[in-house]
Amino acid sequence: MSIVAVLIPVALLLGLLGLGAFFWASSSGQFDDLDGAALRILIEDESMPPRPGSRHD
């Protein structure tokens, strides 16, 4: 039963640390642009020349 007295405060502390990390990330702008990185891979970069050995028909 004494292990429960240790595990409950440890679990609460870890939960509060995770909640604090989430609030810090949201206030520092980590979640401002959710679609930008996902769509950036689809945009073809015209400024870079084709790599040697790649086929462009």
Tab-separated table of C-alpha atoms in Angstrom:
chain	number	residue	atom	x	y	z
A	1	MET	CA	0.000	0.000	0.000
A	2	SER	CA	2.941	2.340	0.545
A	3	ILE	CA	3.878	2.112	-3.140
A	4	VAL	CA	0.530	3.710	-4.018
A	5	ALA	CA	1.505	6.682	-1.858
A	6	VAL	CA	4.560	7.110	-4.095
A	7	LEU	CA	2.991	6.338	-7.470
A	8	ILE	CA	0.034	8.731	-7.173
A	9	PRO	CA	2.179	11.862	-6.618
A	10	VAL	CA	4.592	10.745	-9.358
A	11	ALA	CA	1.689	10.272	-11.793
A	12	LEU	CA	0.246	13.669	-10.864
A	13	LEU	CA	3.631	15.316	-11.308
A	14	LEU	CA	4.128	13.744	-14.741
A	15	GLY	CA	0.624	14.771	-15.771
A	16	LEU	CA	1.244	18.358	-14.679
A	17	LEU	CA	4.570	18.402	-16.529
A	18	GLY	CA	2.857	17.205	-19.709
A	19	LEU	CA	0.090	19.769	-19.319
A	20	GLY	CA	2.660	22.516	-18.740
A	21	ALA	CA	4.601	21.431	-21.835
A	22	PHE	CA	1.400	21.532	-23.906
A	23	PHE	CA	0.492	25.033	-22.701
A	24	TRP	CA	4.066	26.232	-23.298
A	25	ALA	CA	4.033	24.828	-26.839
A	26	SER	CA	0.681	26.380	-27.655
A	27	SER	CA	1.680	29.778	-26.295
A	28	SER	CA	4.992	29.775	-28.161
A	29	GLY	CA	3.292	29.194	-31.531
A	30	GLN	CA	4.068	25.530	-32.133
A	31	PHE	CA	0.532	24.817	-33.347
A	32	ASP	CA	-0.036	27.936	-35.475
A	33	ASP	CA	0.502	26.359	-38.907
A	34	LEU	CA	-0.738	22.779	-38.862
A	35	ASP	CA	-1.199	22.357	-42.624
A	36	GLY	CA	1.874	24.207	-43.891
A	37	ALA	CA	4.423	21.456	-43.411
A	38	ALA	CA	2.074	18.808	-44.774
A	39	LEU	CA	1.358	20.771	-47.940
A	40	ARG	CA	4.907	22.079	-48.432
A	41	ILE	CA	6.057	18.678	-49.668
A	42	LEU	CA	3.540	18.845	-52.525
A	43	ILE	CA	4.805	22.180	-53.867
A	44	GLU	CA	7.335	21.682	-56.647
A	45	ASP	CA	10.385	23.879	-56.212
A	46	GLU	CA	11.142	25.444	-59.606
A	47	SER	CA	14.236	27.326	-58.461
A	48	MET	CA	16.352	24.189	-58.027
A	49	PRO	CA	17.858	22.544	-61.118
A	50	PRO	CA	17.122	18.844	-61.618
A	51	ARG	CA	19.515	16.440	-59.954
A	52	PRO	CA	21.949	14.557	-62.164
A	53	GLY	CA	20.595	11.129	-63.012
A	54	SER	CA	16.955	12.048	-62.447
A	55	ARG	CA	14.556	11.651	-65.363
A	56	HIS	CA	12.353	14.510	-66.473
A	57	ASP	CA	10.369	13.633	-69.588
